[in-house]
Coordinates of C-alpha atoms in Angstrom, one line a residue:
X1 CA -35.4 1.3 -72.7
X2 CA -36.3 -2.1 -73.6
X3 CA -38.7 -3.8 -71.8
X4 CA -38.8 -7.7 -72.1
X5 CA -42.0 -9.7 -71.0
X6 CA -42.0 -13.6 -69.6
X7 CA -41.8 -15.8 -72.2
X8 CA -43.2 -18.6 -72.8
X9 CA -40.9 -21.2 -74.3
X10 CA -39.7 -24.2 -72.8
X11 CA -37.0 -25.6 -74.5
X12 CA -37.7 -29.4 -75.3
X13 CA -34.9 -32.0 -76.8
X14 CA -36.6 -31.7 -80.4
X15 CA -36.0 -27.3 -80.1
X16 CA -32.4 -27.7 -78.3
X17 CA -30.4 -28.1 -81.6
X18 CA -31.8 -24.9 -82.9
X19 CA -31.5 -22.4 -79.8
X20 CA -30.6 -20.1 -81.8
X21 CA -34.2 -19.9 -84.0
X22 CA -36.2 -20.9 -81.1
X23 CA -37.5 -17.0 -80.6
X24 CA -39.2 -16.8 -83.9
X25 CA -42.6 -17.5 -84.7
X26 CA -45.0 -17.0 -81.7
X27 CA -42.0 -16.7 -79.1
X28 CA -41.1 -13.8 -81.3
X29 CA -40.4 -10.9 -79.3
X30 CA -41.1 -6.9 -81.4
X31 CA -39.6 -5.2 -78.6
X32 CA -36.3 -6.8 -79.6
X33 CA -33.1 -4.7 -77.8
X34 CA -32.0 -2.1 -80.1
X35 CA -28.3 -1.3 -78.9
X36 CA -24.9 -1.6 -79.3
X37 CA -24.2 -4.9 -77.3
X38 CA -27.5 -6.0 -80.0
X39 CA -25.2 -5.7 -82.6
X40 CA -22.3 -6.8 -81.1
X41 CA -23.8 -9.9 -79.8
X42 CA -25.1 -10.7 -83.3
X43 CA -21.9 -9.7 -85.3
X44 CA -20.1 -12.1 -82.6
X45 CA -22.2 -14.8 -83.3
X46 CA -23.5 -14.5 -86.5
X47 CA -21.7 -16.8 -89.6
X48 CA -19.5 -16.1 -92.4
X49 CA -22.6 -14.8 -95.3
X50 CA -21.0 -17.2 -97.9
X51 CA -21.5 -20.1 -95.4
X52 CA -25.4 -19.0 -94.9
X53 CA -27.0 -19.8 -98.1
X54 CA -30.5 -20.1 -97.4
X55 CA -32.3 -22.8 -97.1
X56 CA -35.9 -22.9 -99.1
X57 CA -38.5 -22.0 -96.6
X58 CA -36.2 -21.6 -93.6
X59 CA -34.7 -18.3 -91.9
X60 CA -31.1 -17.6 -92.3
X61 CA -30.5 -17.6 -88.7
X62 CA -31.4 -21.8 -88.7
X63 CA -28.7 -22.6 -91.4
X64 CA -28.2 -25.9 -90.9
X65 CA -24.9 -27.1 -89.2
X66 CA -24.3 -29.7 -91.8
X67 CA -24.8 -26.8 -94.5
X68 CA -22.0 -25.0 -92.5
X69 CA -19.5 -27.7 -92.8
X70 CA -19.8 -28.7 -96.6
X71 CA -19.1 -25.0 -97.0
X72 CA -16.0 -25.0 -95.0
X73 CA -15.0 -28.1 -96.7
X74 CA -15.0 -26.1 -100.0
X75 CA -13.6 -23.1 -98.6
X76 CA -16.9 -20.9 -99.2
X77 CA -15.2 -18.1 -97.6
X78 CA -11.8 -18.2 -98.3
X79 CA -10.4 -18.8 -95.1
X80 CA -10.1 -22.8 -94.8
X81 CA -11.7 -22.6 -91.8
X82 CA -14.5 -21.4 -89.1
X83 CA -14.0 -18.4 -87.6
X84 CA -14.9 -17.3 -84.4
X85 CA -18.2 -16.3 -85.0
X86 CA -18.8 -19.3 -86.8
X87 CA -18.5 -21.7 -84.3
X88 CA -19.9 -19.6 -81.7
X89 CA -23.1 -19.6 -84.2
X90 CA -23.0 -23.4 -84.1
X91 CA -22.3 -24.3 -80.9
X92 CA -25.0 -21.5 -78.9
X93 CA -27.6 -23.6 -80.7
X94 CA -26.8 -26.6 -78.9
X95 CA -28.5 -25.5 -75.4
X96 CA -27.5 -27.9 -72.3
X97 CA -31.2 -28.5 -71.4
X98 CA -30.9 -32.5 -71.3
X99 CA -31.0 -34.5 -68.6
X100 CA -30.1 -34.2 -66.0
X101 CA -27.7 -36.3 -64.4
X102 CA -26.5 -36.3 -61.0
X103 CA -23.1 -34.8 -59.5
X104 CA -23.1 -35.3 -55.8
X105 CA -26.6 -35.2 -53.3
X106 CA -25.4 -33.2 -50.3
X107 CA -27.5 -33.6 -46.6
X108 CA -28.1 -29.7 -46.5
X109 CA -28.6 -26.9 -49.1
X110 CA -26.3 -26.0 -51.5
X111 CA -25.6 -22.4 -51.4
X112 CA -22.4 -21.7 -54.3
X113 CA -21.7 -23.7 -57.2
X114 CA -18.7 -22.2 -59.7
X115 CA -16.8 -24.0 -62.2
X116 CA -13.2 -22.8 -62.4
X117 CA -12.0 -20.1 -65.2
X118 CA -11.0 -22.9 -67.3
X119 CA -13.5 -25.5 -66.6
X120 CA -11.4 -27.8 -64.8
X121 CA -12.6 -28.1 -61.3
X122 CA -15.9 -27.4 -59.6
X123 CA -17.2 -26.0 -56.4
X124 CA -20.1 -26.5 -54.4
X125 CA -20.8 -25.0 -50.9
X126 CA -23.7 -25.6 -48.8
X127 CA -25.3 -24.9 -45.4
X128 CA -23.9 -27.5 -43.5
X129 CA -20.2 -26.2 -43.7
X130 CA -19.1 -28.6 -46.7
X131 CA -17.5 -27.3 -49.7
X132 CA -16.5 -29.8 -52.5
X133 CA -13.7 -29.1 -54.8
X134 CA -14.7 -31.7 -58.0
X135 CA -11.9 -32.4 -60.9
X136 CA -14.2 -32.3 -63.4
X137 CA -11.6 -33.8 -66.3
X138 CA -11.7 -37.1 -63.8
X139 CA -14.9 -37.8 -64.3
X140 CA -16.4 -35.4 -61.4
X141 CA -13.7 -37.1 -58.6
X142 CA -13.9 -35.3 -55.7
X143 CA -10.2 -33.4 -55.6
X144 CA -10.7 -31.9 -51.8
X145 CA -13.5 -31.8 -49.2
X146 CA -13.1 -28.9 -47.2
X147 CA -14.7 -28.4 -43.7
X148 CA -15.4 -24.4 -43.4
X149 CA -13.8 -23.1 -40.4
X150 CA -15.4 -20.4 -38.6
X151 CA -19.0 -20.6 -39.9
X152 CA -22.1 -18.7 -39.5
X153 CA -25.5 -19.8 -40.9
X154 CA -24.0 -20.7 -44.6
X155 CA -21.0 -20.6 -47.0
X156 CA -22.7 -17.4 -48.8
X157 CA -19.5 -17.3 -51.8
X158 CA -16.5 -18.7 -53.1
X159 CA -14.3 -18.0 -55.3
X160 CA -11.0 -20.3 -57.0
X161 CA -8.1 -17.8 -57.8
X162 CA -7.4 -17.6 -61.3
X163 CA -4.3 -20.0 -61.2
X164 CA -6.8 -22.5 -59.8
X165 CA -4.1 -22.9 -56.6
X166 CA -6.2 -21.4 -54.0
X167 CA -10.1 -20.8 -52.7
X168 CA -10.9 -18.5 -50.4
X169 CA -14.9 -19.3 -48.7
X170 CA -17.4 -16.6 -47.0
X171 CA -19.9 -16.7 -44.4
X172 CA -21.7 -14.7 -42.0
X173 CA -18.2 -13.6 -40.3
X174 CA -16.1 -10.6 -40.7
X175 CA -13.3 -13.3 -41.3
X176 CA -13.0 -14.9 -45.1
X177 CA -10.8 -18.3 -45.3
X178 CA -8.3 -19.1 -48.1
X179 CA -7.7 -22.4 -48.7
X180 CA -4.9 -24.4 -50.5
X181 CA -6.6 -26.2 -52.8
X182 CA -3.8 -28.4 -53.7
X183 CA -2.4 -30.4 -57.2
X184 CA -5.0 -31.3 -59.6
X185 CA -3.7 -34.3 -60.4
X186 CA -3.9 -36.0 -57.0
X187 CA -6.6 -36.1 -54.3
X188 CA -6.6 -34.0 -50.9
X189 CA -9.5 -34.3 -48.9
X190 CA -7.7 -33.4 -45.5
X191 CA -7.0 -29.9 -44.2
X192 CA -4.0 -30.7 -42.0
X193 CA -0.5 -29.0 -43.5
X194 CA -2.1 -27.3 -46.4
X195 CA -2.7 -23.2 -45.9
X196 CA -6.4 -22.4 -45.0
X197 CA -5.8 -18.8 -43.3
X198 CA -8.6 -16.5 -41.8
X199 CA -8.5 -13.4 -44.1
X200 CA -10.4 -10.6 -40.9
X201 CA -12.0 -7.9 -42.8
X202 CA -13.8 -6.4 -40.2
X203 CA -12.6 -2.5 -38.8
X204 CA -10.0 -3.0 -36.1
X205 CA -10.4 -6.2 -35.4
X206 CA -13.7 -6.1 -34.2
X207 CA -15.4 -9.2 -34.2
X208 CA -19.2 -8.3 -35.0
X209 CA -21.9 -10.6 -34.8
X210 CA -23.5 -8.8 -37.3
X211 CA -20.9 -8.6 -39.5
X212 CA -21.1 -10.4 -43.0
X213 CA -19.7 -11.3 -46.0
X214 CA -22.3 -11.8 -48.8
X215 CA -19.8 -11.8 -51.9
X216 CA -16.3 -12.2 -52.1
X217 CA -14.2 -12.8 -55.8
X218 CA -10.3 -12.6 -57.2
X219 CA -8.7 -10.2 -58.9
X220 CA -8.0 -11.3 -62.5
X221 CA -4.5 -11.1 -61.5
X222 CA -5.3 -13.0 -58.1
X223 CA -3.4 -10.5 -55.9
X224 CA -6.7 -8.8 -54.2
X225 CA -9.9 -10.1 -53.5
X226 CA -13.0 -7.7 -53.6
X227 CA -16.2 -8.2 -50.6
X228 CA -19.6 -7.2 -50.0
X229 CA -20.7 -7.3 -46.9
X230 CA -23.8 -6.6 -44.6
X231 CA -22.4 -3.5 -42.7
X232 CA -23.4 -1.7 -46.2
X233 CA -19.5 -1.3 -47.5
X234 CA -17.0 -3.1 -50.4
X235 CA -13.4 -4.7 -49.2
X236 CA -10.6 -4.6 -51.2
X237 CA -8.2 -7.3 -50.0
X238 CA -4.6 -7.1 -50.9
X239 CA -3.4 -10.9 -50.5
X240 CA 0.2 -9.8 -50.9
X241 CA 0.4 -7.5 -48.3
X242 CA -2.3 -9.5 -46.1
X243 CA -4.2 -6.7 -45.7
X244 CA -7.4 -4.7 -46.3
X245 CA -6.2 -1.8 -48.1
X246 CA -9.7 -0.2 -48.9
X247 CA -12.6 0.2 -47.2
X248 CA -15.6 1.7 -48.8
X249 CA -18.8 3.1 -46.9
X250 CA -20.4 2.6 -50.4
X251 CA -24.8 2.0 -49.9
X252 CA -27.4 3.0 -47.6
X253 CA -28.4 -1.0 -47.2
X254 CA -26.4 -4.4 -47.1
X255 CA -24.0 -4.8 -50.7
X256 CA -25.1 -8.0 -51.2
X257 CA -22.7 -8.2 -54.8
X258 CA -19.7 -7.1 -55.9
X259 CA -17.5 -7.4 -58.7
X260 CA -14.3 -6.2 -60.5
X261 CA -15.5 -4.9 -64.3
X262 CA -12.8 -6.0 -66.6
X263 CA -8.8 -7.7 -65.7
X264 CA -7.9 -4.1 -65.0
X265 CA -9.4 -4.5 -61.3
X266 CA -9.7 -0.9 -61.8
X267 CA -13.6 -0.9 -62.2
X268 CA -15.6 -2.1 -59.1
X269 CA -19.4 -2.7 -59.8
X270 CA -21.4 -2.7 -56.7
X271 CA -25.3 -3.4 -56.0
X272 CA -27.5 -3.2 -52.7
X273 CA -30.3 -3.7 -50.5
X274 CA -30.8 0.3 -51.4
X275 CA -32.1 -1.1 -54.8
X276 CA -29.2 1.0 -57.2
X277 CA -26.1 -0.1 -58.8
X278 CA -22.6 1.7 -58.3
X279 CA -19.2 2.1 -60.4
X280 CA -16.2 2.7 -58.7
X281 CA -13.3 3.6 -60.4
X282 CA -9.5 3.5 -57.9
X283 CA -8.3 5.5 -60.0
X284 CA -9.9 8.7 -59.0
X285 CA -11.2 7.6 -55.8
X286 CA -8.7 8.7 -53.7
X287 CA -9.4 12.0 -54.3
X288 CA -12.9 12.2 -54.3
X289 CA -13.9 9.3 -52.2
X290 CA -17.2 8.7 -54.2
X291 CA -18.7 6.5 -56.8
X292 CA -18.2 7.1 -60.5
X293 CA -21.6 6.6 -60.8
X294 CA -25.3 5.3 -59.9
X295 CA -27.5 3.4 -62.0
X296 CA -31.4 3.1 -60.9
X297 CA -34.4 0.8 -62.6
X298 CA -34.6 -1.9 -59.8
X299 CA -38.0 -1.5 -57.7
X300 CA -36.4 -3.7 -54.7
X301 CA -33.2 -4.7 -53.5
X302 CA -30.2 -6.4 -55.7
X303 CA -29.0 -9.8 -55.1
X304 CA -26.5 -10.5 -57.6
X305 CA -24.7 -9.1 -60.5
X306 CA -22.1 -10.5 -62.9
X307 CA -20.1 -8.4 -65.6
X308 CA -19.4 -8.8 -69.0
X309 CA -15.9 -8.3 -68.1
X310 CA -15.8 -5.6 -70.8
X311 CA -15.9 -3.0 -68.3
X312 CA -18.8 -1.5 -70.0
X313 CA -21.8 -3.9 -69.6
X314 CA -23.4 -5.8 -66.3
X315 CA -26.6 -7.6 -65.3
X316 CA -28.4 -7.7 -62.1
X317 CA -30.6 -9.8 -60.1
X318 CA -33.6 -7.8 -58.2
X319 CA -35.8 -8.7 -55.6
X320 CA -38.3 -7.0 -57.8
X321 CA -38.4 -10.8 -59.8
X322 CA -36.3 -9.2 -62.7
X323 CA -32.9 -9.4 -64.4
X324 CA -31.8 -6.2 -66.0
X325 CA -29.2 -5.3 -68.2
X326 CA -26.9 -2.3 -67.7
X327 CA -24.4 -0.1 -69.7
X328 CA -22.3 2.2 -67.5
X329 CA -22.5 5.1 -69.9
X330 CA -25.8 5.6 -69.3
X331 CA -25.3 6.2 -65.3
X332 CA -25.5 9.3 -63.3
X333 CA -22.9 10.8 -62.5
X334 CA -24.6 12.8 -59.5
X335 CA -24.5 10.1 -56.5
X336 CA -26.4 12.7 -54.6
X337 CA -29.6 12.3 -56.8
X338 CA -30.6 9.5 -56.3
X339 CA -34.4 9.4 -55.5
X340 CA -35.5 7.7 -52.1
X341 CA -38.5 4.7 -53.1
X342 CA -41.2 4.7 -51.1
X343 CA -40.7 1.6 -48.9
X344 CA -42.9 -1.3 -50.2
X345 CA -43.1 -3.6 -47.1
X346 CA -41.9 -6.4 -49.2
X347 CA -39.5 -8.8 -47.4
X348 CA -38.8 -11.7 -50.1
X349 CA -37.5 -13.8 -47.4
X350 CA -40.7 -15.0 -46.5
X351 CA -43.5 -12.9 -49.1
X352 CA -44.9 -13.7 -52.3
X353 CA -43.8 -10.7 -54.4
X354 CA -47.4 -8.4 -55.4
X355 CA -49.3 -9.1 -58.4
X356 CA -49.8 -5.2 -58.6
X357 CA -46.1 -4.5 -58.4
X358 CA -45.1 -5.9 -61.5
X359 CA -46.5 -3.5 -63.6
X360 CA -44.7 -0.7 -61.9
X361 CA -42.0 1.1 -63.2
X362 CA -39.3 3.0 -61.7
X363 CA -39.5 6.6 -62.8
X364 CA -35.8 7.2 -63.6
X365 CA -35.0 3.5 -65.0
X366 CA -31.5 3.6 -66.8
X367 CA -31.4 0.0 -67.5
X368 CA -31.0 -1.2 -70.9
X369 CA -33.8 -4.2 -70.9
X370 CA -35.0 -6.2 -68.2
X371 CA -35.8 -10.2 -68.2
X372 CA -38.9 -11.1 -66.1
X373 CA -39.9 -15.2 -65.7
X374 CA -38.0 -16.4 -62.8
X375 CA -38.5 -15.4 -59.5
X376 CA -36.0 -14.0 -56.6
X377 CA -37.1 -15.4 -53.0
X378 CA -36.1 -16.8 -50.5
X379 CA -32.4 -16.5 -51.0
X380 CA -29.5 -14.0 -53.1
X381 CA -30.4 -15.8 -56.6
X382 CA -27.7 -15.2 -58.6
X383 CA -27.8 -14.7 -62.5
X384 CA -25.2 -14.7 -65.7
X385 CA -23.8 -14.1 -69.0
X386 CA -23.1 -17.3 -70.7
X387 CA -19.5 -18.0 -71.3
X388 CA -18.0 -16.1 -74.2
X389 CA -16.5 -18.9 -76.2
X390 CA -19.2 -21.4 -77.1
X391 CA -22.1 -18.5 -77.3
X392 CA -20.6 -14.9 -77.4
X393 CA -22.4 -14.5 -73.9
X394 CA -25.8 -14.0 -76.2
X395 CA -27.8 -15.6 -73.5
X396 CA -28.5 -14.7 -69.8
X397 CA -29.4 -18.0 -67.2
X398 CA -30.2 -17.4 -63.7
X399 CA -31.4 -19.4 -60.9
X400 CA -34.7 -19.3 -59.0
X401 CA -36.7 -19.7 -56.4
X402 CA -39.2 -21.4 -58.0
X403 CA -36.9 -24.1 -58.7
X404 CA -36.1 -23.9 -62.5
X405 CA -33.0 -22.4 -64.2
X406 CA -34.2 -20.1 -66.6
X407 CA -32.3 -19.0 -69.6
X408 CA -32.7 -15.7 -71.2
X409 CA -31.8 -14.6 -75.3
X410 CA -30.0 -11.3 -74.7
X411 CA -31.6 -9.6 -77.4
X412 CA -34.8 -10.5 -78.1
X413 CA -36.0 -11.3 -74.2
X414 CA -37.6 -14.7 -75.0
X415 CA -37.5 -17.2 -72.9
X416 CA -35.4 -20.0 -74.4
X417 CA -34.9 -23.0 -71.8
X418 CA -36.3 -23.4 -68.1
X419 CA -34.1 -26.7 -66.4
X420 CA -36.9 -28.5 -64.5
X421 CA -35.4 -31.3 -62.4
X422 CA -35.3 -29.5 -58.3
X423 CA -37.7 -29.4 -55.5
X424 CA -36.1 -26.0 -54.3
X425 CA -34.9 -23.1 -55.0
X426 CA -31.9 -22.9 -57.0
X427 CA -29.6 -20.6 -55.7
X428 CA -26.7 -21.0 -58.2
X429 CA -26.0 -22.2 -61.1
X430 CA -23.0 -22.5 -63.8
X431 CA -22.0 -23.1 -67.6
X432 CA -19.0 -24.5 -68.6
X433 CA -17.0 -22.1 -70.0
X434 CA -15.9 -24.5 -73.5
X435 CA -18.8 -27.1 -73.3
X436 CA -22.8 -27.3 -73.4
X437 CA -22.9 -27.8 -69.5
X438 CA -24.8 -26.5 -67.2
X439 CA -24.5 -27.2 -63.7
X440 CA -27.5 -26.3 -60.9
X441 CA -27.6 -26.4 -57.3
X442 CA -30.3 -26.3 -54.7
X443 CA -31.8 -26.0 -51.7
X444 CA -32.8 -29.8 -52.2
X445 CA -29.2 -30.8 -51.9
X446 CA -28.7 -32.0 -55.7
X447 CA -26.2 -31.2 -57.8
X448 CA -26.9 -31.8 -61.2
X449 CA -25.3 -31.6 -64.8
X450 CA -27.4 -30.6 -68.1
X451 CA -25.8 -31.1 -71.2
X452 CA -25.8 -31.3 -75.0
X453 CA -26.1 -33.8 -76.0
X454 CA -27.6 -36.0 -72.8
X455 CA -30.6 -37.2 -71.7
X456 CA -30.6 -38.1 -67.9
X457 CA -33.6 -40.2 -68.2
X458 CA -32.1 -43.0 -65.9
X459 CA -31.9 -40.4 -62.8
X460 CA -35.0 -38.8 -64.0
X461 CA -37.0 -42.6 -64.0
X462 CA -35.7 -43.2 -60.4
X463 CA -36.7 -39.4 -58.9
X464 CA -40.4 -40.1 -60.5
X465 CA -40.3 -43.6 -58.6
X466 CA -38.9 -42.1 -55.2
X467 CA -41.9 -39.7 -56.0
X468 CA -44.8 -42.5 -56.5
X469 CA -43.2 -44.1 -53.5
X470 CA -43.4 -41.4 -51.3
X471 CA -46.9 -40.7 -52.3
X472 CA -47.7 -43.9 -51.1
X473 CA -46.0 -43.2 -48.1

């Protein structure tokens, strides 16, 4: 196992256009991953070798664009055209780290913040029972305000069905909404005549006030939705039959994520307050009733995981202020086993995290590599792949409490870009899945957009003023 250090790069406007060579030199990491998502991550990204010829002096890896081009121009490699991997090489070396610029400024923290599967509309949720629907291809108009019905303490998920026709929202309540979300080319901001039905997924109907949902996401197919909830079990919705249809008693603590693997929706992947990782499979659990497997390395609870949708690979967010990287093959298949950690005493709702502690090492860590920099307070902070098409998911971003967005190279570790614009934690954040755009929410109330190219420095002139003036009281 692969153990990755905090790095120390920032990424600056003059590094942004070469992402992709930003790890070398001091930054260099010698404990790079040495795996098969390695060398699928680099064979995914990596160009065509006839359109690579070296430049004098420089690494192969920073190629220039421009050298690129004039070789697809002369058909270097005798397919007209980029492939693929080309582009992906070209475009993950165009990080969205400038600006930023502002999206909306909402009067109480913002919880959630998705972009849709194909990049069209955007969601934010905060505290105060909002949740904006943005149509992000009319210039960020806002396509439905939704009041949350039925609220406790925060929206804590959303999720935007994969035709983009519906959202269902989650709170603190055994009962998850769905919501009609309406045409995308008109705007809706009322909720009177359009469907926004209580989904109840608590047992029997009873309506406990301890009862949560922390996580809630569609099917690829949209027909189920999939829960995680505080009474220490996964949902499985069946939006069809308008029904829960499974109901798993899966962790000893709250599930705080949950997720389906790949567009099977066979393969559930599960984490928790108990500080492990499960995979379910349907398949066989009717007969058995258990988890395919465990997977252990996390010194504290989970807050958040997102898969590579491969069905193979995941990453989690721990409380023990690390991001690690996970390959189901490598879990026990023994539930039973899995050692009881001696409680720390740590609760990082209101505690600095140790110095001591991170040094410490779980004994049986089956984790793959694990990214350390950010930190996980406060709040569930949530972390991701990038999107597949414009970088072959070769980096890993996550929010944080200490209000940056940090952004991860997959296989070497380093650090490659930390967003610095909030005043708050960021609990969410998001990357266009076809452009260099990142979007990041806070606890501040701003919602912000970084991009490639961009600079932002308008909103970032009048912040430093509202600064100086409030300084000056």
């Amino acid at each position: 196992m692969s153990r990755f250090r905090k790095g120390r790069y920032i990424c600056d406007e003059e590094d942004a256009s070469d992402g992709s060579s930003s790890n070398q030199g001091e930054n260099e990491k010698s404990d790079n991953l040495d795996h098969e998502i390695a060398h699928l991550t680099k064979i995914r990204s990596r160009p065509h070798k006839l359109l690579t010829r070296p430049v004098p002096g420089r690494l192969k890896l920073s190629v220039p664009t421009l050298n690129m081009l004039v070789g697809r121009e002369v058909n270097s490699s005798g397919r007209g055209r980029f492939s693929a991997a080309d582009s992906c090489h070209i475009m993950s070396r165009f990080l969205p780290v400038h600006g930023p610029q502002s999206v909306d400024q909402m009067k109480s923290r913002v919880y959630v913040s998705q972009f849709s599967a194909d990049g069209s509309l955007f969601v934010a949720g905060c505290q105060g029972s909002h949740i904006r629907i943005y149509n992000v291809d009319r210039n960020w108009q806002i396509q439905k305000n939704i009041q949350a019905k039925s609220l406790r303490w925060t929206i804590t998920d959303t999720s935007i069905s994969p035709d983009q026709r519906f959202l269902v929202y989650a709170s603190m309540s055994p009962v998850v909404h769905i919501v009609d979300v309406g045409s995308t080319t008109r705007e809706s901001v009322a909720n009177i005549t359009e469907i926004h039905d209580g989904l109840d997924f608590s047992v029997d109907g009873d309506d406990d006030d301890e009862f949560g949902i922390f996580c809630v996401k569609f099917s690829t197919d949209g027909k189920e939705l999939v829960a995680a909830s505080s009474d220490n079990s996964i949902y499985v919705y069946d939006l069809q039959a308008n029904r829960c249809t499974l109901r798993v008693p899966a962790h000893r603590s709250d599930v705080n994520t949950v997720c389906f693997a790949d567009e099977t929706g066979h393969l559930i992947f599960s984490g928790s307050d108990d500080k492990v990782c499960k995979v379910w499979d349907r398949r066989c659990f009717i007969t058995n009733g258990q988890a395919s497997g465990v997977l252990m390395g996390h010194l504290e609870g989970i807050t958040f995981l997102d898969s590579r949708r491969d069905g193979r690979y995941f990453i989690s967010n721990g409380k023990d202020q690390t991001t690690k990287l996970w390959d189901i093959r490598k879990m026990s298949s023994n539930t039973s086993s899995t050692p009881r950690l001696q409680n720390s005493g740590f609760d990082y709702r209101w505690m600095s995290y140790p110095t001591h502690a991170r040094t410490l090492k779980h004994p049986r860590d089956q984790s793959l590599a694990t990214y350390s920099g950010h930190t996980v307070l406060r709040t569930l902070i949530r972390c991701y792949f990038s999107p597949e098409h414009s970088t072959s998911q070769k980096y890993i971003y996550t929010g944080s409490s200490d209000s940056y967005v940090y952004i991860y190279d997959l296989v070497s570790g380093a650090q490659v870009g930390r967003l610095d614009f909030h005043d708050a934690p960021v609990r969410d954040c998001s990357w266009h899945p076809y452009y260099p755009m990142i979007i990041s929410s806070s606890w501040d109330g701003n919602i912000v957009r970084w991009e490639y190219p961009g600079t932002g420095e308008v909103y970032r002139r009048k912040r430093t003023v509202a600064r100086y003036r409030s300084t000056r009281g």
